Amino acid sequence: MESIPYLRPPFSPPMVAVRHTVDTEGDPPVANRTRQADRLAYDLSEQTDVRVEVSYLGGAEWEVRWPGGPTLARMRELVGHSLSTDTVYPGLRDRKLVYTRGESDRAWAARAVAAHREGTLAPAVAERAPLHGHSRTPMTRDWSPEDYAVLAIVEEIVQNTPFPDRASHPDDEELIEQLLKVANGQRREMGRLLLSGNLHGHAATPPDPSGPPSLRIVRDTDDRPGGAA
C-alpha cells in the first residue's frame, strides 16, 4: 500500500467533480460545501503536518483522508473541534464524515521492528497464532497461523500509533530499510524474517520473564510533531 505524498502547505486543494443543484439563496450547496471542505483540509494539514484531503463521496457523505500521521481518534477529535468552534464550516456540520487513514509498508515495518526490538513480537504471535486456522484459499494456502497472527498484531499497533512510519529508536532505521528491501515490502515475508531471526545482527530484546506475553503500543508523546496538544 502506497502512502499519499506529503506536500507541505500551502498546496492546491483537490478539486472534486460534483453535480451541482441550484440554491436560490446563494451558491450551489455542494459547491459551497466543497469550498468549506478545501478550507478544512488546509487547516487540518497545518495542524497535523501531513496532507489532509476532504472530498465529496455522494449524498450526505464526505471523506477525510490522510497518510499515516495522526491516529483515527486524533483526527476525529481535530475535525470535531473545528466543526464545533469555527464558523466557516456550517455546511459540513450535518454531513456524514468517513475517515480514511493511509498506511504504508514503511509504517508496518517500523512498528514490527519496534515490537521485535522490545522482545514482545514473538511472544504475542505465539499467544495469538492458535486462534488462527490455516486458510484454504488458493492465494493463501501456504500461510501459517503465525503469518495471520503477526499481520493482525502489527496492524493493530500501526492503527494506534501516531506517525507510525517513524523509527521509534535510531537503531531501528537500518533494520527497517533492510527489511523492506529483502522482503520487497511484502508484509508476510517481513513478519517471517523478523520471527525467524534471519536478518543478521538484530536480535530481539528478551521479554520480561516475570509477566505474561504482551505487545506494547509504541506511542509518541504527542500526535503533532514538536509540540503538545
PDB file of C-alpha atoms in Angstrom:
ATOM      1  CA  MET A   1       0.000   0.000   0.000  1.00  0.00           C
ATOM      2  CA  GLU A   2       1.492   3.320  -1.001  1.00  0.00           C
ATOM      3  CA  SER A   3       1.294   6.385   1.219  1.00  0.00           C
ATOM      4  CA  ILE A   4      -0.091   9.660  -0.082  1.00  0.00           C
ATOM      5  CA  PRO A   5       2.796  12.029  -0.971  1.00  0.00           C
ATOM      6  CA  TYR A   6       3.231  14.736   1.612  1.00  0.00           C
ATOM      7  CA  LEU A   7       3.049  18.298   0.350  1.00  0.00           C
ATOM      8  CA  ARG A   8       3.736  20.978   2.949  1.00  0.00           C
ATOM      9  CA  PRO A   9       1.016  23.652   2.978  1.00  0.00           C
ATOM     10  CA  PRO A  10       0.216  25.772   1.197  1.00  0.00           C
ATOM     11  CA  PHE A  11      -0.757  23.464  -1.629  1.00  0.00           C
ATOM     12  CA  SER A  12      -3.512  23.408  -4.179  1.00  0.00           C
ATOM     13  CA  PRO A  13      -6.508  21.666  -2.582  1.00  0.00           C
ATOM     14  CA  PRO A  14      -8.032  18.763  -4.501  1.00  0.00           C
ATOM     15  CA  MET A  15     -10.819  19.586  -6.925  1.00  0.00           C
ATOM     16  CA  VAL A  16     -13.875  17.377  -6.611  1.00  0.00           C
ATOM     17  CA  ALA A  17     -16.206  16.809  -9.551  1.00  0.00           C
ATOM     18  CA  VAL A  18     -19.801  17.058  -8.324  1.00  0.00           C
ATOM     19  CA  ARG A  19     -23.268  17.601  -9.761  1.00  0.00           C
ATOM     20  CA  HIS A  20     -24.487  20.990  -8.588  1.00  0.00           C
ATOM     21  CA  THR A  21     -28.044  21.718  -7.550  1.00  0.00           C
ATOM     22  CA  VAL A  22     -29.340  25.255  -7.622  1.00  0.00           C
ATOM     23  CA  ASP A  23     -29.684  27.150  -4.359  1.00  0.00           C
ATOM     24  CA  THR A  24     -31.703  30.309  -4.941  1.00  0.00           C
ATOM     25  CA  GLU A  25     -30.288  31.928  -1.803  1.00  0.00           C
ATOM     26  CA  GLY A  26     -26.620  31.571  -2.704  1.00  0.00           C
ATOM     27  CA  ASP A  27     -24.067  29.178  -4.164  1.00  0.00           C
ATOM     28  CA  PRO A  28     -24.990  25.631  -5.161  1.00  0.00           C
ATOM     29  CA  PRO A  29     -24.941  23.639  -1.874  1.00  0.00           C
ATOM     30  CA  VAL A  30     -22.332  21.058  -2.863  1.00  0.00           C
ATOM     31  CA  ALA A  31     -20.083  23.674  -4.452  1.00  0.00           C
ATOM     32  CA  ASN A  32     -20.321  25.769  -1.305  1.00  0.00           C
ATOM     33  CA  ARG A  33     -19.531  22.761   0.878  1.00  0.00           C
ATOM     34  CA  THR A  34     -16.609  21.900  -1.393  1.00  0.00           C
ATOM     35  CA  ARG A  35     -15.037  25.272  -0.669  1.00  0.00           C
ATOM     36  CA  GLN A  36     -15.562  24.691   3.030  1.00  0.00           C
ATOM     37  CA  ALA A  37     -14.069  21.195   2.697  1.00  0.00           C
ATOM     38  CA  ASP A  38     -10.999  22.616   0.941  1.00  0.00           C
ATOM     39  CA  ARG A  39     -10.542  25.116   3.753  1.00  0.00           C
ATOM     40  CA  LEU A  40     -10.979  22.417   6.400  1.00  0.00           C
ATOM     41  CA  ALA A  41      -8.427  20.205   4.624  1.00  0.00           C
ATOM     42  CA  TYR A  42      -5.921  23.052   4.590  1.00  0.00           C
ATOM     43  CA  ASP A  43      -6.463  23.831   8.284  1.00  0.00           C
ATOM     44  CA  LEU A  44      -6.102  20.173   9.257  1.00  0.00           C
ATOM     45  CA  SER A  45      -2.936  19.886   7.187  1.00  0.00           C
ATOM     46  CA  GLU A  46      -1.499  22.865   9.045  1.00  0.00           C
ATOM     47  CA  GLN A  47      -2.329  21.298  12.404  1.00  0.00           C
ATOM     48  CA  THR A  48      -1.054  17.795  11.663  1.00  0.00           C
ATOM     49  CA  ASP A  49       1.871  18.406   9.270  1.00  0.00           C
ATOM     50  CA  VAL A  50       0.525  15.807   6.823  1.00  0.00           C
ATOM     51  CA  ARG A  51      -1.560  16.316   3.707  1.00  0.00           C
ATOM     52  CA  VAL A  52      -5.252  16.006   4.545  1.00  0.00           C
ATOM     53  CA  GLU A  53      -7.937  15.832   1.858  1.00  0.00           C
ATOM     54  CA  VAL A  54     -11.668  16.325   2.402  1.00  0.00           C
ATOM     55  CA  SER A  55     -13.666  15.252  -0.636  1.00  0.00           C
ATOM     56  CA  TYR A  56     -17.260  14.613  -1.648  1.00  0.00           C
ATOM     57  CA  LEU A  57     -18.365  10.972  -1.906  1.00  0.00           C
ATOM     58  CA  GLY A  58     -22.038  11.436  -2.738  1.00  0.00           C
ATOM     59  CA  GLY A  59     -25.304  12.057  -0.951  1.00  0.00           C
ATOM     60  CA  ALA A  60     -24.504  13.342   2.531  1.00  0.00           C
ATOM     61  CA  GLU A  61     -21.092  11.633   2.737  1.00  0.00           C
ATOM     62  CA  TRP A  62     -17.693  13.345   2.714  1.00  0.00           C
ATOM     63  CA  GLU A  63     -14.342  11.645   3.158  1.00  0.00           C
ATOM     64  CA  VAL A  64     -11.460  12.847   5.326  1.00  0.00           C
ATOM     65  CA  ARG A  65      -8.286  11.165   4.061  1.00  0.00           C
ATOM     66  CA  TRP A  66      -4.688  11.450   5.254  1.00  0.00           C
ATOM     67  CA  PRO A  67      -1.453   9.391   5.019  1.00  0.00           C
ATOM     68  CA  GLY A  68      -0.334   7.993   8.369  1.00  0.00           C
ATOM     69  CA  GLY A  69       0.313  10.821  10.782  1.00  0.00           C
ATOM     70  CA  PRO A  70      -2.367  11.293  13.452  1.00  0.00           C
ATOM     71  CA  THR A  71      -4.392   8.332  14.622  1.00  0.00           C
ATOM     72  CA  LEU A  72      -8.040   7.973  13.677  1.00  0.00           C
ATOM     73  CA  ALA A  73      -9.100   9.060  17.165  1.00  0.00           C
ATOM     74  CA  ARG A  74      -6.923  12.165  16.993  1.00  0.00           C
ATOM     75  CA  MET A  75      -8.220  13.168  13.544  1.00  0.00           C
ATOM     76  CA  ARG A  76     -11.826  12.765  14.692  1.00  0.00           C
ATOM     77  CA  GLU A  77     -11.012  14.998  17.638  1.00  0.00           C
ATOM     78  CA  LEU A  78      -9.459  17.684  15.448  1.00  0.00           C
ATOM     79  CA  VAL A  79     -12.321  17.632  12.948  1.00  0.00           C
ATOM     80  CA  GLY A  80     -14.938  17.698  15.682  1.00  0.00           C
ATOM     81  CA  HIS A  81     -13.276  20.657  17.362  1.00  0.00           C
ATOM     82  CA  SER A  82     -13.032  22.580  14.077  1.00  0.00           C
ATOM     83  CA  LEU A  83     -16.662  21.996  13.151  1.00  0.00           C
ATOM     84  CA  SER A  84     -17.965  22.888  16.608  1.00  0.00           C
ATOM     85  CA  THR A  85     -15.923  26.039  17.184  1.00  0.00           C
ATOM     86  CA  ASP A  86     -15.249  27.538  13.759  1.00  0.00           C
ATOM     87  CA  THR A  87     -17.971  29.458  11.934  1.00  0.00           C
ATOM     88  CA  VAL A  88     -16.528  28.852   8.452  1.00  0.00           C
ATOM     89  CA  TYR A  89     -17.813  25.246   8.106  1.00  0.00           C
ATOM     90  CA  PRO A  90     -21.599  25.472   8.620  1.00  0.00           C
ATOM     91  CA  GLY A  91     -22.309  23.332   5.552  1.00  0.00           C
ATOM     92  CA  LEU A  92     -20.303  20.379   6.877  1.00  0.00           C
ATOM     93  CA  ARG A  93     -21.710  20.108  10.381  1.00  0.00           C
ATOM     94  CA  ASP A  94     -24.673  17.947   9.378  1.00  0.00           C
ATOM     95  CA  ARG A  95     -22.731  15.820   6.877  1.00  0.00           C
ATOM     96  CA  LYS A  96     -21.650  12.221   7.413  1.00  0.00           C
ATOM     97  CA  LEU A  97     -17.848  12.090   7.523  1.00  0.00           C
ATOM     98  CA  VAL A  98     -15.941   8.967   6.502  1.00  0.00           C
ATOM     99  CA  TYR A  99     -12.367   8.755   7.792  1.00  0.00           C
ATOM    100  CA  THR A 100      -9.617   7.004   5.817  1.00  0.00           C
ATOM    101  CA  ARG A 101      -6.067   6.799   7.159  1.00  0.00           C
ATOM    102  CA  GLY A 102      -3.483   5.634   4.660  1.00  0.00           C
ATOM    103  CA  GLU A 103      -0.933   3.065   5.802  1.00  0.00           C
ATOM    104  CA  SER A 104       2.400   2.373   4.126  1.00  0.00           C
ATOM    105  CA  ASP A 105       4.638  -0.686   4.105  1.00  0.00           C
ATOM    106  CA  ARG A 106       7.243   1.520   5.759  1.00  0.00           C
ATOM    107  CA  ALA A 107       4.858   2.144   8.684  1.00  0.00           C
ATOM    108  CA  TRP A 108       4.192  -1.585   9.029  1.00  0.00           C
ATOM    109  CA  ALA A 109       7.904  -2.358   9.020  1.00  0.00           C
ATOM    110  CA  ALA A 110       8.711   0.362  11.556  1.00  0.00           C
ATOM    111  CA  ARG A 111       6.097  -0.904  14.024  1.00  0.00           C
ATOM    112  CA  ALA A 112       7.127  -4.539  13.547  1.00  0.00           C
ATOM    113  CA  VAL A 113      10.790  -3.681  14.125  1.00  0.00           C
ATOM    114  CA  ALA A 114       9.963  -1.722  17.286  1.00  0.00           C
ATOM    115  CA  ALA A 115       7.998  -4.655  18.719  1.00  0.00           C
ATOM    116  CA  HIS A 116      10.775  -7.050  17.675  1.00  0.00           C
ATOM    117  CA  ARG A 117      13.432  -4.922  19.395  1.00  0.00           C
ATOM    118  CA  GLU A 118      11.385  -4.825  22.588  1.00  0.00           C
ATOM    119  CA  GLY A 119      11.098  -8.602  22.565  1.00  0.00           C
ATOM    120  CA  THR A 120       7.296  -8.557  22.510  1.00  0.00           C
ATOM    121  CA  LEU A 121       6.546  -9.568  18.926  1.00  0.00           C
ATOM    122  CA  ALA A 122       7.399 -13.276  19.073  1.00  0.00           C
ATOM    123  CA  PRO A 123       5.594 -13.967  22.397  1.00  0.00           C
ATOM    124  CA  ALA A 124       2.491 -12.141  21.177  1.00  0.00           C
ATOM    125  CA  VAL A 125       2.467 -14.137  17.926  1.00  0.00           C
ATOM    126  CA  ALA A 126       2.891 -17.400  19.831  1.00  0.00           C
ATOM    127  CA  GLU A 127      -0.057 -16.474  22.036  1.00  0.00           C
ATOM    128  CA  ARG A 128      -2.339 -15.404  19.187  1.00  0.00           C
ATOM    129  CA  ALA A 129      -1.414 -17.972  16.495  1.00  0.00           C
ATOM    130  CA  PRO A 130      -3.596 -20.805  17.923  1.00  0.00           C
ATOM    131  CA  LEU A 131      -6.622 -18.567  17.351  1.00  0.00           C
ATOM    132  CA  HIS A 132      -5.983 -18.587  13.597  1.00  0.00           C
ATOM    133  CA  GLY A 133      -6.615 -21.602  11.406  1.00  0.00           C
ATOM    134  CA  HIS A 134      -4.984 -22.455   8.104  1.00  0.00           C
ATOM    135  CA  SER A 135      -6.524 -20.778   5.052  1.00  0.00           C
ATOM    136  CA  ARG A 136      -7.742 -22.926   2.183  1.00  0.00           C
ATOM    137  CA  THR A 137      -7.909 -20.165  -0.430  1.00  0.00           C
ATOM    138  CA  PRO A 138      -5.589 -20.551  -3.445  1.00  0.00           C
ATOM    139  CA  MET A 139      -3.801 -17.276  -2.685  1.00  0.00           C
ATOM    140  CA  THR A 140      -3.028 -18.088   0.954  1.00  0.00           C
ATOM    141  CA  ARG A 141      -2.949 -21.875   1.177  1.00  0.00           C
ATOM    142  CA  ASP A 142       0.695 -21.763   2.286  1.00  0.00           C
ATOM    143  CA  TRP A 143       0.051 -19.225   5.055  1.00  0.00           C
ATOM    144  CA  SER A 144       0.545 -20.394   8.619  1.00  0.00           C
ATOM    145  CA  PRO A 145      -1.363 -19.328  11.749  1.00  0.00           C
ATOM    146  CA  GLU A 146       1.765 -17.375  12.688  1.00  0.00           C
ATOM    147  CA  ASP A 147       1.542 -15.429   9.429  1.00  0.00           C
ATOM    148  CA  TYR A 148      -2.002 -14.340  10.205  1.00  0.00           C
ATOM    149  CA  ALA A 149      -1.125 -13.527  13.796  1.00  0.00           C
ATOM    150  CA  VAL A 150       1.833 -11.289  13.032  1.00  0.00           C
ATOM    151  CA  LEU A 151      -0.125  -9.399  10.373  1.00  0.00           C
ATOM    152  CA  ALA A 152      -3.019  -8.761  12.758  1.00  0.00           C
ATOM    153  CA  ILE A 153      -0.800  -7.768  15.681  1.00  0.00           C
ATOM    154  CA  VAL A 154       1.335  -5.287  13.769  1.00  0.00           C
ATOM    155  CA  GLU A 155      -1.736  -3.835  12.057  1.00  0.00           C
ATOM    156  CA  GLU A 156      -3.220  -3.074  15.485  1.00  0.00           C
ATOM    157  CA  ILE A 157      -0.038  -1.297  16.503  1.00  0.00           C
ATOM    158  CA  VAL A 158       0.003   0.750  13.293  1.00  0.00           C
ATOM    159  CA  GLN A 159      -3.579   1.857  13.788  1.00  0.00           C
ATOM    160  CA  ASN A 160      -2.918   3.037  17.333  1.00  0.00           C
ATOM    161  CA  THR A 161       0.433   4.740  16.764  1.00  0.00           C
ATOM    162  CA  PRO A 162       0.775   8.380  15.667  1.00  0.00           C
ATOM    163  CA  PHE A 163       3.146   8.776  12.710  1.00  0.00           C
ATOM    164  CA  PRO A 164       3.761   5.011  12.579  1.00  0.00           C
ATOM    165  CA  ASP A 165       6.343   5.252   9.793  1.00  0.00           C
ATOM    166  CA  ARG A 166       8.850   6.932  12.097  1.00  0.00           C
ATOM    167  CA  ALA A 167      11.537   4.786  13.674  1.00  0.00           C
ATOM    168  CA  SER A 168      10.998   4.500  17.425  1.00  0.00           C
ATOM    169  CA  HIS A 169      14.752   4.255  18.039  1.00  0.00           C
ATOM    170  CA  PRO A 170      17.714   5.383  15.902  1.00  0.00           C
ATOM    171  CA  ASP A 171      19.000   1.812  15.803  1.00  0.00           C
ATOM    172  CA  ASP A 172      15.744   0.665  14.150  1.00  0.00           C
ATOM    173  CA  GLU A 173      16.323   2.589  10.934  1.00  0.00           C
ATOM    174  CA  GLU A 174      18.862   0.199   9.430  1.00  0.00           C
ATOM    175  CA  LEU A 175      16.692  -2.836  10.092  1.00  0.00           C
ATOM    176  CA  ILE A 176      13.568  -1.126   8.713  1.00  0.00           C
ATOM    177  CA  GLU A 177      15.329  -0.367   5.438  1.00  0.00           C
ATOM    178  CA  GLN A 178      16.861  -3.835   5.278  1.00  0.00           C
ATOM    179  CA  LEU A 179      13.521  -5.486   5.955  1.00  0.00           C
ATOM    180  CA  LEU A 180      11.737  -3.515   3.242  1.00  0.00           C
ATOM    181  CA  LYS A 181      14.461  -4.300   0.731  1.00  0.00           C
ATOM    182  CA  VAL A 182      14.866  -8.019   1.451  1.00  0.00           C
ATOM    183  CA  ALA A 183      11.107  -8.694   1.653  1.00  0.00           C
ATOM    184  CA  ASN A 184      10.282  -6.278  -1.173  1.00  0.00           C
ATOM    185  CA  GLY A 185       7.658  -4.669   1.031  1.00  0.00           C
ATOM    186  CA  GLN A 186       5.703  -7.934   1.441  1.00  0.00           C
ATOM    187  CA  ARG A 187       4.327  -7.851   4.976  1.00  0.00           C
ATOM    188  CA  ARG A 188       4.038 -11.597   5.418  1.00  0.00           C
ATOM    189  CA  GLU A 189       7.676 -12.001   4.401  1.00  0.00           C
ATOM    190  CA  MET A 190       8.761  -9.176   6.724  1.00  0.00           C
ATOM    191  CA  GLY A 191       6.998 -10.890   9.598  1.00  0.00           C
ATOM    192  CA  ARG A 192       8.630 -14.227   8.783  1.00  0.00           C
ATOM    193  CA  LEU A 193      12.088 -12.666   8.621  1.00  0.00           C
ATOM    194  CA  LEU A 194      11.709 -10.966  11.979  1.00  0.00           C
ATOM    195  CA  LEU A 195      10.338 -14.050  13.713  1.00  0.00           C
ATOM    196  CA  SER A 196      12.995 -16.314  12.230  1.00  0.00           C
ATOM    197  CA  GLY A 197      15.867 -14.004  13.161  1.00  0.00           C
ATOM    198  CA  ASN A 198      17.344 -14.344   9.674  1.00  0.00           C
ATOM    199  CA  LEU A 199      18.282 -10.688   9.472  1.00  0.00           C
ATOM    200  CA  HIS A 200      21.826 -10.844  10.848  1.00  0.00           C
ATOM    201  CA  GLY A 201      22.860  -8.615  13.722  1.00  0.00           C
ATOM    202  CA  HIS A 202      19.441  -7.596  15.021  1.00  0.00           C
ATOM    203  CA  ALA A 203      18.364  -9.793  17.903  1.00  0.00           C
ATOM    204  CA  ALA A 204      15.229  -9.073  19.876  1.00  0.00           C
ATOM    205  CA  THR A 205      15.399  -7.883  23.466  1.00  0.00           C
ATOM    206  CA  PRO A 206      14.215 -10.730  25.725  1.00  0.00           C
ATOM    207  CA  PRO A 207      10.765 -10.051  27.202  1.00  0.00           C
ATOM    208  CA  ASP A 208      10.242  -9.677  30.920  1.00  0.00           C
ATOM    209  CA  PRO A 209      10.030 -13.272  32.212  1.00  0.00           C
ATOM    210  CA  SER A 210       8.058 -12.226  35.274  1.00  0.00           C
ATOM    211  CA  GLY A 211       4.956 -11.230  33.311  1.00  0.00           C
ATOM    212  CA  PRO A 212       2.700 -12.691  30.599  1.00  0.00           C
ATOM    213  CA  PRO A 213       3.480 -12.034  26.930  1.00  0.00           C
ATOM    214  CA  SER A 214       2.253  -8.613  25.894  1.00  0.00           C
ATOM    215  CA  LEU A 215       2.590  -6.294  22.940  1.00  0.00           C
ATOM    216  CA  ARG A 216       3.091  -2.674  23.926  1.00  0.00           C
ATOM    217  CA  ILE A 217       1.972   0.038  21.540  1.00  0.00           C
ATOM    218  CA  VAL A 218       4.780   2.474  20.838  1.00  0.00           C
ATOM    219  CA  ARG A 219       3.324   5.981  21.086  1.00  0.00           C
ATOM    220  CA  ASP A 220       4.736   9.422  20.519  1.00  0.00           C
ATOM    221  CA  THR A 221       4.231  11.944  23.329  1.00  0.00           C
ATOM    222  CA  ASP A 222       2.038  13.992  21.021  1.00  0.00           C
ATOM    223  CA  ASP A 223       0.241  13.452  17.702  1.00  0.00           C
ATOM    224  CA  ARG A 224       1.643  16.639  16.283  1.00  0.00           C
ATOM    225  CA  PRO A 225       5.389  16.826  15.679  1.00  0.00           C
ATOM    226  CA  GLY A 226       7.294  19.132  18.007  1.00  0.00           C
ATOM    227  CA  GLY A 227       4.592  20.211  20.422  1.00  0.00           C
ATOM    228  CA  ALA A 228       1.977  19.369  22.997  1.00  0.00           C
ATOM    229  CA  ALA A 229      -1.716  19.107  22.245  1.00  0.00           C
TER     230      ALA A 229
END
